[in-house]
Every structure is written in structure tokens, then in C-alpha cells.
Amino acid sequence: MTPDRIPLPRPRDGAVGRAVTAALACVTVLVVVVVLWVSAGGMAALGADGTGLVTAARLTGLVASDLLLLQVLAMARVPWVERAWGQDRLARIHRLLGFTSCWLMAAHVVLVVAGYAVSTGTGVLAQLADLVVRYPGMLLAVAGTALLVLVVALSVRAARRRVRYENWHLLHLYAYLGVGLALPHQLWNGAHFVTSPAATVYWWTLWGCAAAALLAFRVGRPLWLSRRHRLTVGEVRHEASDVYSVYLPGRRLDRLAARPGQFLTWRLRTGRGWSRAHPFSLSEAPRADRLRFTFRSAGDDGGRLAGATPGTAVLIEGPFGTLTEGRRRGERVLLMAAGIGITPMRALLEGMRYADRELTLIYRARSADELVLRDEIDAIAAERGAQVIYLPGPPPTGRASWLTAELAERYADHEALTHLVPELAGRDVFLCGPPPWMAAARAALRAAGVPARQVHDERFGW
Amino acid sequence: MRKITFFLLATIAGLVGLFSYRTSLGEAVPQAGAGAATSSPAPPPGAIVDGLVVDGDAVLTEYGTVQVRVTFAGGRIADVAVLRKHTVHEHSLVLNELALPRLREQVLDAQSAEVDTVSGATATSRAYLGSLQSAIDRAHLR
């Protein structure tokens, strides 16, 4: 293995440019909708009674629909968008847009019913019934709204925690149906679309593109990649108490262009339960003929994965993730891992470009037994001249800390960092571990004077 | 798996049910009694000997065209009939039924096109009154 096997990519990897372009595209889509509304006399009509309510209803409806579109696109796994923003951030944006569009949708319903009721002099309930029963596409819209509200309600944190992830995810797919059912009423009743063919073409094109992106990148591309690389389970190796590594031989994996620090979504075709997908990080630098992921079999599906027999076919999505060499800004690096968070750090330790003594790895675990992959980490460190600091031991009980209880008694969080890592402030820091641990580590790094732009992590789970 | 099959079948059944409803393919269900209340039928032009019958301009809006035919008798507006009204957008059709008769009454009372628009039906009212005003102007020219 030679240190310069993988070339150092251009700084930032063009991610900023892509992120700005994507953000501009989103803003443009929103602006066009508002322009549509204004050009149909929206502003002027706001003042009139009855008409004002209906006009405001149109604006909220248009923007809600637009945000739904952006949510679909944010989750469409478009590689270009993924590289720009990272899946963790996209998921957070998706969540934020989801709640916003739900409230706008509610406002749209209330305003339109109230506005029509004023103009026809009918009661609110009679008006609502008339709208649903008589107006084109409205029964579909009601069904679509019900599905979207169901999906949003299930995604509220308190509800989300009570539903098993797989079930939640399947139910979440109803959002696509909800969006699809809500679309026709916009084109058949929306004054802008009924009266302007250009607006209708624009709307259809936008939704057509979103649907195409979804099919291409969530269905087509994964199937095509899985077929091209033909990954199978080669061996499942028991690493420690409940940690397993799965070795996956495949073809032409250099063309998959997976990078150390990235993850893929894996589906092991073991028979019953095969459709459940799991995102796991690559736990070694990807090779042309083999990938490997390492996982903790804590979940109820872990036993199925650990019991996969050699030869089991594997479907993949990805690679995803931006916790790669592309984020790096300087020469010196600190990798910080806790628990199973070691897996992407182990891949980075092997695959990053660095000279003798330029890289330090800090590895936290609850006990020495849980320092999985330790032998191979030692071997790589010896060959590449990396410094590895193992910190096994239970966490302190009194305060949130990234340290062991023993060290936390003697040092403040940031002091321990500066003691352990020479020239800390100039390093790029890559973090992976449980969210509370990462939060404590980030705070310690900030206190020790490492600028936030040098701290790289991905925050999943909510 | 059995649960998934159940959900899938229930979803498909629900969709079939939804799409079998007539509004789900873009149609509207016509209003009960639509067209009845509009106004008196328009007299053919020139049919009334002692009255003058004048057609207003056809006013084009984004929801269609609105045009009225005005009957003058004894220097007064005797009647306003609707020749063409909005044809696009379901709610505009509702407003046709609602606003046009009200506008006719107001106009006959005021003997002028300068009356209030019907609230919630601004576009319909403006088009109606515009067509009416052009008919009045034309009658003065004769």
C-alpha cells in the first residue's frame, strides 16, 4: 500500500458551487410561483373581501405545492444534490419543508373554504361539502391531503419513536401517493392553471421532472448499479460481542467510485425481510473487487444480516455521504470515533493521503473488548505512521463529555484534547459516533480553538 | 408480508374507488338548478318595436367572455339579458349563477352601470358592467 494511492482531491470538491446552484434553483422555483400569482392580479385582489381570501388561499396552495415538490427532490437521491449537501442535511431540510408545507396546506384549505363561502353566501360546512363533491379533482385532493396529514403526524417525534422504522418508512411512502392525488385539483381548479396554458405546462414539466428524478435515482440507478457490480456476501465475520463485518466481493467496483468515509444502503436478499434497507458505512477503503461494511447487530433485523450465508445477493444504493477526503482543507488530520462510529474512520485511516505522523486517530469505546477492528487499525497505523489513541472506559455520569469517566475527573474536555493531540488547532477533524458524544466532542474542539469549518461530521437520526 | 399485501390491496381498492367518482377525471358535477335563475331570455335584436335592443361589447376575461343585451324602453333600461358568460373554472360558473342576477337587479334599480361589484365576484361583475356600459353608450349614439 503506498501513501499516495488515492490522490488528494481538489479542496472542497466543488461542493460549495453545487450547493449554491441547488439553492438558487430552489429559490427560482419559488419565485416563479409567486410571479405567477402576482401576474394573475394576486396583490391587487388581496384587499377585496371574499376575493382576498381566495387569492391568499391560492398563494398558500401554490407555495405548499412547491415545497412538496422540493421535498420530493431533496429525497430523490440525485447524486449531484447528494454530493452538494449531504444526505444528513437533506433529510433535515426535507423535514423542515415537510412541516412548513403541511401548515401552508392547512391555511390553503381554510382560506379557500372561507373565501368561497363569503362569495356565495353559503355556510362554511355547506361550502366545504359543495367543493368536495362537485369541483373537479377535489375528492382526490381530500384523499391526498388526508394521506399527507397522516404522514406528517407519524413523523412528529413523539409518534415516530413509537413506530418501528421499517413500518414508518413504508407508511411514509404514502406521501408520494398523497402528493400525486393532490396534483390534479391544482390544474383543474387553480385559476392560474385553468386560464394559462403556459402555467399549466410549467407545472406539469416541474412535476414530470421530479417524478423522473425519483424513478431514475431511487429505482433505476440502484438496480443498474446492483446489476453491474453483482455484489454478494462472501463472508460474515464476528468481530466482537454484537459487531459483525460483512465482506462483499463484486465486479468492477472501481467504477462505483465509492470513497473512504462514505456509506451505502444495503439490502441482503436473505429471503423474508430482504426488502429492509440498512445504511452502513464502508469499514475499509473500497477495493476494485471487494467492499466491506461493519455493523452492530443491535436492531431486530441484525440477526438476519449476521446470519446471511455466503453467496447471498446484495442490492445497493449509493454511495452516499460527504464525510470524505473532499472536505479536507489542510495537511494534518484528527479522526475521532466512538463505538461503532469507528467504521468510516477506519476506512479514512486506510484511504486518506497523509505523511508520517500527520494523522491521529482517537478511538473511544465503553471497554477494551469493544475496541473492534483494533488489530487492523494497529497494522495500518504502523505501516502509515499514524498515531492511534485508544480510550476505553465508561463515560462519566455527572456531565456530558467525550472522555472516559477516568479522564473526565482529571481534565476538562478541551484540555484533554490539547494534551493528547499536538498542533490541534490546525487540523481537519473528522467525527463519527453517537449524537450526544459528537455534540460533546464538537464543544470540546470549539473550546480548544479548532475553527468550526475544520470540523467535519454527519448527523443522522432524529 | 401478509400485512403489506393487505395494505397494498386496500390502497389499490381505495384508488379504484376514488377514480370511479366523476370529478376524479377532471369533470365537475353540474350545480343543481344551474341556468334557471340567470335572467329572462334575451329578446332577438329588433324584435321589440317600441323598444331599442342593443348588444354590449363582448368583454374577454381570463375565465371566458361576458356579453349582455340591453332592452331600452321609454328612455329607461327595461331589461338586461346575458348573451355570453364565463365558461371556465368551476367557481366562476358558481359565481355566474349567483352574481349575474344580482347585478341585473342592481342595474335595473339604479338605471346605470355604475353599481357596486358583487363581493367575491369581482372579475364577473367588472366584465358584466363593462359590457353594459358599452351598450348604454351605443344607445345614446343612435
Coordinates of C-alpha atoms in Angstrom, one line a residue:
Chain A
M1 CA 0.0 0.0 0.0
T2 CA 1.5 3.3 -1.0
P3 CA 0.5 6.5 0.8
D4 CA -0.4 8.3 -2.4
R5 CA -2.6 5.6 -3.8
I6 CA -5.6 7.9 -3.7
P7 CA -4.9 11.4 -5.0
L8 CA -5.9 14.3 -2.7
P9 CA -9.0 15.8 -4.4
R10 CA -9.4 19.4 -5.1
P11 CA -10.1 21.3 -1.9
R12 CA -13.9 21.4 -1.1
D13 CA -14.5 19.1 -4.1
G14 CA -16.7 21.8 -5.8
A15 CA -19.4 21.2 -3.1
V16 CA -19.9 24.9 -2.4
G17 CA -20.6 25.7 -6.0
R18 CA -23.1 22.8 -6.3
A19 CA -24.8 23.8 -3.0
V20 CA -25.2 27.4 -4.2
T21 CA -26.5 26.3 -7.6
A22 CA -29.0 23.9 -5.9
A23 CA -30.2 26.6 -3.5
L24 CA -30.6 29.1 -6.4
A25 CA -32.7 26.6 -8.3
C26 CA -35.0 26.1 -5.3
V27 CA -35.4 29.9 -4.8
T28 CA -36.1 30.3 -8.6
V29 CA -38.9 27.7 -8.4
L30 CA -40.4 29.5 -5.5
V31 CA -40.1 33.0 -7.2
V32 CA -41.7 31.7 -10.4
V33 CA -44.7 30.6 -8.4
V34 CA -45.1 33.9 -6.7
V35 CA -44.7 35.7 -10.0
L36 CA -47.5 33.5 -11.4
W37 CA -49.7 34.6 -8.6
V38 CA -48.8 38.3 -8.8
S39 CA -49.3 38.3 -12.6
A40 CA -52.8 36.9 -12.1
G41 CA -53.6 40.0 -10.1
G42 CA -52.9 38.4 -6.7
M43 CA -51.6 41.5 -4.9
A44 CA -54.4 43.8 -6.1
A45 CA -57.1 41.2 -5.2
L46 CA -55.8 40.7 -1.7
G47 CA -57.8 43.7 -0.4
A48 CA -61.2 42.7 -1.7
D49 CA -63.4 40.8 0.7
G50 CA -64.1 37.3 -0.4
T51 CA -61.8 37.6 -3.4
G52 CA -59.0 38.5 -1.0
L53 CA -59.4 35.2 1.0
V54 CA -59.5 33.2 -2.2
T55 CA -56.4 34.9 -3.6
A56 CA -54.5 34.3 -0.3
A57 CA -55.6 30.7 -0.5
R58 CA -54.1 30.4 -4.0
L59 CA -50.8 31.7 -2.8
T60 CA -50.6 29.4 0.2
G61 CA -51.6 26.5 -2.0
L62 CA -49.1 27.2 -4.7
V63 CA -46.2 27.6 -2.3
A64 CA -47.2 24.5 -0.3
S65 CA -47.3 22.5 -3.5
D66 CA -43.9 23.9 -4.5
L67 CA -42.4 22.9 -1.2
L68 CA -43.8 19.4 -1.6
L69 CA -42.0 19.3 -4.9
L70 CA -38.7 20.4 -3.3
Q71 CA -39.2 17.7 -0.6
V72 CA -39.6 15.0 -3.2
L73 CA -36.4 16.3 -5.0
A74 CA -34.5 16.5 -1.7
M75 CA -35.1 12.8 -1.1
A76 CA -34.7 11.7 -4.8
R77 CA -31.0 10.8 -4.2
V78 CA -29.9 12.9 -7.1
P79 CA -26.1 12.3 -7.0
W80 CA -25.3 15.9 -7.7
V81 CA -27.5 17.1 -4.9
E82 CA -26.2 14.5 -2.5
R83 CA -22.7 15.5 -3.1
A84 CA -23.5 19.2 -2.6
W85 CA -25.5 19.0 0.6
G86 CA -25.0 15.5 2.1
Q87 CA -27.8 13.2 2.9
D88 CA -28.0 14.1 6.6
R89 CA -28.6 17.8 5.8
L90 CA -31.0 16.9 3.0
A91 CA -33.0 14.8 5.5
R92 CA -33.2 17.8 7.9
I93 CA -34.2 20.2 5.1
H94 CA -36.9 17.6 4.0
R95 CA -38.3 17.5 7.5
L96 CA -38.4 21.3 7.8
L97 CA -40.1 21.7 4.4
G98 CA -42.5 18.9 5.3
F99 CA -43.9 20.6 8.4
T100 CA -43.9 24.1 6.7
S101 CA -45.8 22.8 3.6
C102 CA -48.3 21.0 5.9
W103 CA -49.2 24.2 7.7
L104 CA -49.5 26.1 4.4
M105 CA -51.7 23.4 3.1
A106 CA -54.0 23.7 6.2
A107 CA -54.1 27.5 5.6
H108 CA -55.0 26.9 2.0
V109 CA -57.9 24.7 2.9
V110 CA -59.3 27.1 5.5
L111 CA -58.9 30.2 3.3
V112 CA -60.4 28.7 0.2
V113 CA -63.5 27.4 2.0
A114 CA -63.9 30.7 3.9
G115 CA -63.4 32.8 0.7
Y116 CA -65.9 30.8 -1.4
A117 CA -68.4 30.8 1.5
V118 CA -68.2 34.6 1.6
S119 CA -68.7 35.0 -2.1
T120 CA -71.6 32.6 -2.4
G121 CA -73.2 33.5 0.9
T122 CA -73.3 29.8 1.9
G123 CA -72.4 28.3 5.3
V124 CA -68.8 27.1 5.7
L125 CA -69.7 23.4 6.0
A126 CA -72.1 23.5 3.1
Q127 CA -69.4 25.3 1.0
L128 CA -66.9 22.6 2.0
A129 CA -69.2 19.8 1.0
D130 CA -70.0 21.5 -2.3
L131 CA -66.3 21.9 -3.0
V132 CA -65.5 18.3 -2.3
V133 CA -68.5 16.8 -4.1
R134 CA -68.8 19.0 -7.2
Y135 CA -65.4 20.5 -8.1
P136 CA -63.1 18.6 -10.4
G137 CA -60.4 16.6 -8.7
M138 CA -61.5 17.6 -5.3
L139 CA -62.3 14.2 -3.9
L140 CA -58.8 13.1 -4.9
A141 CA -57.4 16.2 -3.2
V142 CA -59.2 15.4 0.0
A143 CA -57.8 11.8 -0.1
G144 CA -54.3 13.2 -0.9
T145 CA -54.5 15.7 2.0
A146 CA -55.5 13.0 4.4
L147 CA -52.5 10.9 3.4
L148 CA -50.1 13.8 3.7
V149 CA -51.5 14.7 7.1
L150 CA -51.1 11.1 8.2
V151 CA -47.5 11.1 7.1
V152 CA -46.7 14.3 8.9
A153 CA -48.5 13.2 12.1
L154 CA -46.4 10.0 12.1
S155 CA -43.2 12.0 11.6
V156 CA -43.8 14.1 14.7
R157 CA -41.0 13.0 17.0
A158 CA -43.3 11.5 19.7
A159 CA -45.2 9.4 17.2
R160 CA -42.1 8.5 15.2
R161 CA -40.5 6.9 18.2
R162 CA -43.4 4.5 18.7
V163 CA -43.4 3.1 15.2
R164 CA -40.8 0.6 14.0
Y165 CA -38.6 2.3 11.4
E166 CA -39.5 -0.1 8.6
N167 CA -43.2 0.4 9.2
W168 CA -42.8 4.1 9.5
H169 CA -40.8 4.1 6.2
L170 CA -43.5 2.1 4.3
L171 CA -46.2 4.4 5.6
H172 CA -44.1 7.4 4.6
L173 CA -44.3 6.2 1.0
Y174 CA -48.0 7.2 1.1
A175 CA -46.7 10.8 0.9
Y176 CA -45.9 10.1 -2.8
L177 CA -49.5 9.0 -3.3
G178 CA -50.8 12.0 -1.4
V179 CA -48.8 14.4 -3.5
G180 CA -50.0 12.7 -6.7
L181 CA -53.6 12.8 -5.7
A182 CA -53.4 16.5 -4.7
L183 CA -51.9 17.5 -8.0
P184 CA -54.9 17.3 -10.4
H185 CA -57.1 19.7 -8.4
Q186 CA -54.4 22.3 -8.8
L187 CA -54.6 22.1 -12.5
W188 CA -58.3 21.8 -12.8
N189 CA -59.4 24.5 -10.3
G190 CA -56.3 26.7 -9.8
A191 CA -57.3 29.9 -11.6
H192 CA -53.7 30.3 -12.9
F193 CA -53.6 26.9 -14.5
V194 CA -57.2 26.8 -15.8
T195 CA -56.7 30.1 -17.6
S196 CA -53.0 30.0 -18.6
P197 CA -51.6 27.1 -20.7
A198 CA -48.1 28.3 -20.1
A199 CA -48.5 28.0 -16.4
T200 CA -50.0 24.5 -16.8
V201 CA -47.1 23.4 -19.0
Y202 CA -44.7 24.8 -16.4
W203 CA -46.4 22.9 -13.6
W204 CA -46.6 19.6 -15.5
T205 CA -42.9 19.9 -16.5
L206 CA -41.8 20.6 -13.0
W207 CA -43.7 17.6 -11.6
G208 CA -42.7 15.5 -14.5
C209 CA -39.0 16.2 -13.8
A210 CA -39.5 15.4 -10.1
A211 CA -41.1 12.1 -10.9
A212 CA -38.5 11.2 -13.5
A213 CA -35.7 12.1 -11.0
L214 CA -37.3 9.9 -8.4
L215 CA -37.7 6.9 -10.7
A216 CA -34.2 7.3 -12.2
F217 CA -32.3 7.7 -8.9
R218 CA -34.3 5.8 -6.4
V219 CA -35.2 2.8 -8.6
G220 CA -33.4 2.8 -11.9
R221 CA -29.9 3.6 -10.7
P222 CA -29.8 1.3 -7.7
L223 CA -31.0 -1.6 -9.9
W224 CA -28.5 -0.8 -12.6
L225 CA -25.6 -0.5 -10.1
S226 CA -26.6 -3.7 -8.3
R227 CA -26.6 -5.5 -11.7
R228 CA -23.3 -4.0 -12.8
H229 CA -21.4 -4.8 -9.7
R230 CA -23.1 -8.1 -8.7
L231 CA -22.1 -7.9 -5.0
T232 CA -22.7 -11.0 -2.9
V233 CA -22.0 -11.9 0.7
G234 CA -18.5 -13.5 0.7
E235 CA -18.1 -13.9 4.5
V236 CA -19.7 -12.6 7.7
R237 CA -17.0 -12.2 10.3
H238 CA -17.8 -11.9 14.0
E239 CA -15.7 -9.0 15.4
A240 CA -16.8 -8.6 19.0
S241 CA -19.9 -9.3 21.1
D242 CA -22.5 -7.9 18.7
V243 CA -20.4 -6.5 15.9
Y244 CA -20.1 -8.2 12.6
S245 CA -18.2 -7.4 9.4
V246 CA -19.7 -8.4 6.0
Y247 CA -17.2 -9.0 3.2
L248 CA -18.8 -8.4 -0.2
P249 CA -16.9 -9.5 -3.4
G250 CA -18.1 -7.8 -6.6
R251 CA -17.1 -6.8 -10.1
R252 CA -15.6 -3.5 -11.4
L253 CA -16.1 -1.8 -8.0
D254 CA -13.5 0.9 -9.0
R255 CA -16.3 2.3 -11.3
L256 CA -18.7 2.6 -8.3
A257 CA -16.3 5.4 -7.2
A258 CA -17.1 4.9 -3.5
R259 CA -14.7 6.8 -1.3
P260 CA -13.5 6.1 2.2
G261 CA -15.9 7.6 4.8
Q262 CA -19.0 7.0 2.6
F263 CA -21.9 4.7 3.2
L264 CA -24.2 2.6 1.1
T265 CA -27.7 1.4 1.6
W266 CA -27.6 -2.4 1.7
R267 CA -30.4 -4.9 1.0
L268 CA -29.3 -8.5 1.7
R269 CA -31.5 -10.9 -0.3
T270 CA -31.8 -13.4 2.5
G271 CA -35.5 -14.3 1.8
R272 CA -38.0 -13.0 4.3
G273 CA -37.2 -9.4 5.3
W274 CA -34.9 -8.8 2.3
S275 CA -36.6 -5.5 1.4
R276 CA -35.4 -3.8 4.5
A277 CA -32.6 -1.5 3.7
H278 CA -29.8 -0.6 6.1
P279 CA -27.3 2.3 5.7
F280 CA -23.9 1.2 6.9
S281 CA -20.5 2.8 6.4
L282 CA -17.7 1.1 4.4
S283 CA -15.3 -0.1 7.1
E284 CA -12.3 -0.4 4.8
A285 CA -11.1 1.6 1.8
P286 CA -13.1 0.2 -1.2
R287 CA -11.2 -2.1 -3.4
A288 CA -11.8 -3.0 -7.1
D289 CA -13.0 -6.4 -6.2
R290 CA -14.5 -6.1 -2.7
L291 CA -16.4 -3.9 -0.3
R292 CA -16.8 -4.4 3.4
F293 CA -19.2 -3.0 5.9
T294 CA -19.2 -3.5 9.7
F295 CA -22.3 -3.1 11.8
R296 CA -23.7 -3.6 15.3
S297 CA -26.5 -6.1 15.3
A298 CA -28.5 -4.4 18.0
G299 CA -31.7 -3.8 16.0
D300 CA -34.3 -6.5 15.5
D301 CA -33.0 -7.1 12.0
G302 CA -29.4 -7.6 13.0
G303 CA -29.7 -11.3 13.5
R304 CA -30.9 -11.7 9.9
L305 CA -27.9 -9.8 8.5
A306 CA -25.4 -11.6 10.7
G307 CA -26.9 -15.0 9.6
A308 CA -26.6 -14.2 5.9
T309 CA -25.0 -17.1 4.1
P310 CA -22.1 -16.7 1.6
G311 CA -23.5 -16.2 -1.9
T312 CA -26.5 -14.1 -0.8
A313 CA -27.1 -11.4 -3.5
V314 CA -26.9 -7.8 -2.3
L315 CA -28.7 -4.8 -3.7
I316 CA -27.1 -1.4 -3.2
E317 CA -28.0 2.3 -3.2
G318 CA -25.3 4.9 -3.1
P319 CA -22.5 5.5 -2.4
F320 CA -23.7 8.4 -0.2
G321 CA -22.1 10.7 2.3
T322 CA -19.7 13.6 2.3
L323 CA -17.5 12.7 5.2
T324 CA -14.6 12.1 2.9
E325 CA -11.2 13.5 2.0
G326 CA -13.1 16.0 -0.2
R327 CA -13.9 18.0 3.0
R328 CA -10.3 18.3 3.9
R329 CA -8.7 21.8 4.0
G330 CA -5.1 21.2 5.3
E331 CA -2.4 18.6 5.7
R332 CA -2.9 17.4 9.3
V333 CA -5.9 15.3 10.3
L334 CA -7.5 14.2 13.5
L335 CA -10.0 11.3 13.3
M336 CA -12.3 10.9 16.3
A337 CA -14.6 7.8 16.7
A338 CA -16.8 6.4 19.4
G339 CA -18.3 2.9 19.4
I340 CA -19.5 1.7 16.0
G341 CA -18.6 5.2 14.7
I342 CA -15.2 3.7 14.1
T343 CA -16.2 2.2 10.8
P344 CA -15.9 5.2 8.5
M345 CA -12.8 6.4 10.4
R346 CA -11.2 3.0 9.9
A347 CA -11.8 3.4 6.1
L348 CA -10.4 7.0 6.2
L349 CA -7.3 5.9 8.2
E350 CA -6.6 3.5 5.4
G351 CA -7.6 5.6 2.4
M352 CA -6.6 9.2 3.2
R353 CA -3.5 10.8 1.9
Y354 CA -1.1 11.7 4.7
A355 CA 2.6 11.6 5.6
D356 CA 4.3 10.1 8.6
R357 CA 2.8 11.4 11.9
E358 CA 0.4 13.8 10.2
L359 CA -2.7 11.8 11.2
T360 CA -4.0 11.0 14.7
L361 CA -7.0 8.7 15.5
I362 CA -8.8 8.8 18.8
Y363 CA -10.9 5.8 19.4
R364 CA -13.4 5.8 22.3
A365 CA -15.3 2.7 23.5
R366 CA -17.1 1.6 26.6
S367 CA -14.5 -1.1 27.3
A368 CA -11.3 -2.6 25.8
D369 CA -13.4 -5.5 24.5
E370 CA -15.5 -3.1 22.4
L371 CA -12.5 -1.7 20.5
V372 CA -13.4 -3.6 17.4
L373 CA -11.1 -3.7 14.4
R374 CA -8.2 -2.9 16.7
D375 CA -5.8 -5.3 15.1
E376 CA -6.2 -4.0 11.6
I377 CA -6.1 -0.4 12.9
D378 CA -2.8 -1.1 14.6
A379 CA -1.4 -2.7 11.4
I380 CA -2.4 0.3 9.2
A381 CA -1.1 2.8 11.8
A382 CA 2.3 1.0 12.0
E383 CA 2.6 1.0 8.2
R384 CA 1.5 4.5 7.5
G385 CA 3.0 6.2 10.6
A386 CA -0.4 7.3 12.1
Q387 CA -0.8 7.8 15.8
V388 CA -3.7 6.0 17.5
I389 CA -5.0 6.8 20.9
Y390 CA -7.4 4.2 22.4
L391 CA -9.7 5.5 25.2
P392 CA -11.7 2.6 26.5
G393 CA -13.8 3.0 29.6
P394 CA -17.3 4.0 30.7
P395 CA -18.4 7.7 30.1
P396 CA -18.7 10.0 33.2
T397 CA -22.1 10.1 34.8
G398 CA -22.1 13.7 36.0
R399 CA -21.6 15.6 32.8
A400 CA -21.8 15.2 29.0
S401 CA -18.3 14.5 27.9
W402 CA -16.5 12.9 25.1
L403 CA -14.0 11.4 27.6
T404 CA -13.9 8.3 29.8
A405 CA -15.0 8.8 33.4
E406 CA -11.4 8.4 34.5
L407 CA -10.0 11.2 32.3
A408 CA -13.0 13.4 32.8
E409 CA -12.1 13.5 36.5
R410 CA -8.7 14.9 35.8
Y411 CA -9.2 17.1 32.7
A412 CA -11.7 19.5 31.2
D413 CA -12.9 18.2 27.8
H414 CA -10.9 20.7 25.8
E415 CA -7.7 20.3 27.9
A416 CA -7.7 16.6 27.3
L417 CA -7.8 17.3 23.6
T418 CA -4.9 19.7 23.6
H419 CA -2.8 17.3 25.8
L420 CA -3.5 14.3 23.6
V421 CA -3.2 15.9 20.1
P422 CA -0.2 18.0 19.1
E423 CA -0.9 21.1 16.9
L424 CA -4.6 20.6 17.3
A425 CA -5.9 23.9 16.0
G426 CA -4.5 23.4 12.5
R427 CA -6.1 20.0 11.9
D428 CA -9.1 18.9 10.0
V429 CA -11.2 16.9 12.4
F430 CA -13.5 14.1 11.2
L431 CA -16.1 12.9 13.8
C432 CA -18.3 9.9 14.0
G433 CA -20.1 8.5 17.0
P434 CA -23.4 8.7 18.9
P435 CA -25.0 12.1 18.5
P436 CA -24.6 13.2 22.2
W437 CA -20.9 12.2 22.1
M438 CA -20.4 14.1 18.9
A439 CA -22.0 17.2 20.4
A440 CA -19.6 16.9 23.4
A441 CA -16.7 16.4 21.1
R442 CA -17.7 19.4 18.9
A443 CA -17.9 21.6 22.0
A444 CA -14.5 20.5 23.2
L445 CA -13.0 21.2 19.8
R446 CA -14.5 24.6 19.7
A447 CA -13.2 25.4 23.2
A448 CA -9.7 24.1 22.2
G449 CA -9.7 26.6 19.3
V450 CA -10.4 24.5 16.3
P451 CA -12.4 26.6 13.8
A452 CA -15.9 25.1 13.0
R453 CA -15.1 24.9 9.3
Q454 CA -12.4 22.4 10.1
V455 CA -14.8 20.1 11.9
H456 CA -16.4 17.6 9.6
D457 CA -19.3 15.2 10.6
E458 CA -22.6 13.9 9.5
R459 CA -25.6 14.0 11.8
F460 CA -28.2 11.3 11.2
G461 CA -31.0 10.1 13.4
W462 CA -33.8 12.1 14.9
Chain B
M1 CA -45.6 -9.8 4.4
R2 CA -49.2 -10.6 4.7
K3 CA -49.8 -7.2 6.3
I4 CA -48.0 -5.5 3.4
T5 CA -50.2 -7.4 0.9
F6 CA -53.3 -6.3 2.8
F7 CA -52.2 -2.6 2.8
L8 CA -51.3 -2.8 -0.9
L9 CA -54.7 -4.3 -1.9
A10 CA -56.5 -1.8 0.3
T11 CA -54.6 1.1 -1.3
I12 CA -55.4 -0.2 -4.8
A13 CA -59.1 -0.6 -3.9
G14 CA -59.2 2.9 -2.4
L15 CA -57.7 4.3 -5.6
V16 CA -60.1 2.5 -7.8
G17 CA -63.0 3.8 -5.7
L18 CA -61.6 7.4 -5.8
F19 CA -61.1 7.3 -9.6
S20 CA -64.5 5.9 -10.3
Y21 CA -66.0 9.2 -9.0
R22 CA -66.8 11.5 -11.8
T23 CA -64.9 14.5 -10.6
S24 CA -61.7 12.5 -10.4
L25 CA -61.2 12.6 -14.2
G26 CA -61.5 16.4 -14.4
E27 CA -65.2 16.8 -14.8
A28 CA -67.3 18.9 -12.4
V29 CA -70.7 17.8 -11.2
P30 CA -73.2 20.5 -12.5
Q31 CA -74.9 22.6 -10.0
A32 CA -78.5 21.7 -9.2
G33 CA -80.8 24.2 -11.0
A34 CA -77.9 25.8 -12.9
G35 CA -79.0 28.2 -15.7
A36 CA -82.6 28.6 -14.3
A37 CA -82.0 31.7 -12.3
T38 CA -79.8 33.6 -14.8
S39 CA -82.4 36.1 -16.1
S40 CA -85.1 36.5 -18.6
P41 CA -84.3 35.0 -22.1
A42 CA -82.7 37.5 -24.4
P43 CA -85.1 39.0 -26.9
P44 CA -83.9 38.7 -30.6
P45 CA -82.5 42.1 -31.8
G46 CA -85.1 44.3 -33.4
A47 CA -87.9 42.2 -32.2
I48 CA -89.3 44.8 -29.9
V49 CA -90.9 47.5 -32.0
D50 CA -91.3 50.2 -29.4
G51 CA -88.1 49.4 -27.6
L52 CA -84.5 49.6 -28.6
V53 CA -82.4 46.4 -28.2
V54 CA -78.6 46.9 -28.1
D55 CA -75.8 44.4 -27.7
G56 CA -72.9 45.4 -25.5
D57 CA -69.2 44.6 -26.2
A58 CA -68.0 41.1 -25.7
V59 CA -65.7 41.5 -22.8
L60 CA -62.9 39.0 -22.7
T61 CA -61.6 37.9 -19.3
E62 CA -59.3 35.0 -18.2
Y63 CA -62.4 32.9 -17.4
G64 CA -64.2 33.4 -20.8
T65 CA -66.3 36.1 -22.4
V66 CA -69.1 38.1 -20.9
Q67 CA -71.7 40.0 -23.2
V68 CA -75.1 41.5 -22.4
R69 CA -78.1 42.5 -24.5
V70 CA -79.9 45.6 -23.1
T71 CA -83.5 46.5 -23.9
F72 CA -84.4 50.2 -23.6
A73 CA -87.9 51.4 -23.3
G74 CA -89.2 54.9 -22.7
G75 CA -85.7 56.2 -22.0
R76 CA -85.1 53.6 -19.3
I77 CA -83.2 50.3 -19.1
A78 CA -86.1 47.9 -19.3
D79 CA -84.1 44.6 -19.1
V80 CA -80.6 43.2 -19.3
A81 CA -80.1 39.7 -20.7
V82 CA -76.9 37.7 -20.6
L83 CA -75.7 36.6 -24.1
R84 CA -72.4 35.1 -23.0
K85 CA -71.0 34.3 -19.6
H86 CA -67.8 32.8 -18.1
T87 CA -67.3 29.2 -19.1
V88 CA -64.0 28.4 -17.5
H89 CA -63.2 27.5 -13.8
E90 CA -65.8 25.8 -11.7
H91 CA -66.1 28.5 -9.1
S92 CA -66.7 31.1 -11.9
L93 CA -69.7 29.0 -13.0
V94 CA -71.0 29.2 -9.4
L95 CA -70.5 32.9 -9.5
N96 CA -72.4 33.2 -12.8
E97 CA -75.5 31.8 -11.1
L98 CA -75.0 34.0 -8.1
A99 CA -73.7 37.3 -9.3
L100 CA -75.4 37.9 -12.7
P101 CA -79.0 38.0 -11.4
R102 CA -77.9 40.3 -8.5
L103 CA -76.1 42.6 -10.9
R104 CA -79.2 42.8 -13.2
E105 CA -81.4 43.8 -10.2
Q106 CA -78.9 46.4 -9.1
V107 CA -78.7 47.8 -12.6
L108 CA -82.5 48.0 -13.1
D109 CA -82.8 49.8 -9.7
A110 CA -80.0 52.2 -10.4
Q111 CA -80.7 52.6 -14.1
S112 CA -76.9 52.8 -14.6
A113 CA -73.8 50.6 -15.0
E114 CA -72.3 52.4 -12.0
V115 CA -73.2 50.0 -9.3
D116 CA -71.2 48.0 -6.7
T117 CA -69.4 44.9 -7.8
V118 CA -70.6 41.7 -6.1
S119 CA -68.2 40.8 -3.4
G120 CA -66.1 37.7 -4.2
A121 CA -67.1 38.0 -7.9
T122 CA -65.0 41.0 -9.0
A123 CA -64.0 39.7 -12.4
T124 CA -67.5 38.7 -13.3
S125 CA -69.0 42.0 -12.1
R126 CA -66.5 44.1 -13.9
A127 CA -67.0 42.3 -17.2
Y128 CA -70.8 42.4 -16.9
L129 CA -70.9 46.1 -16.1
G130 CA -68.3 46.9 -18.8
S131 CA -70.4 45.2 -21.5
L132 CA -73.5 47.0 -20.1
Q133 CA -71.8 50.4 -20.2
S134 CA -70.8 49.9 -23.9
A135 CA -74.4 49.1 -24.7
I136 CA -75.6 52.3 -23.0
D137 CA -73.0 54.4 -24.8
R138 CA -74.2 52.8 -28.1
A139 CA -77.8 53.6 -27.4
H140 CA -77.0 57.3 -26.8
L141 CA -75.3 57.5 -30.2
R142 CA -78.3 56.3 -32.1

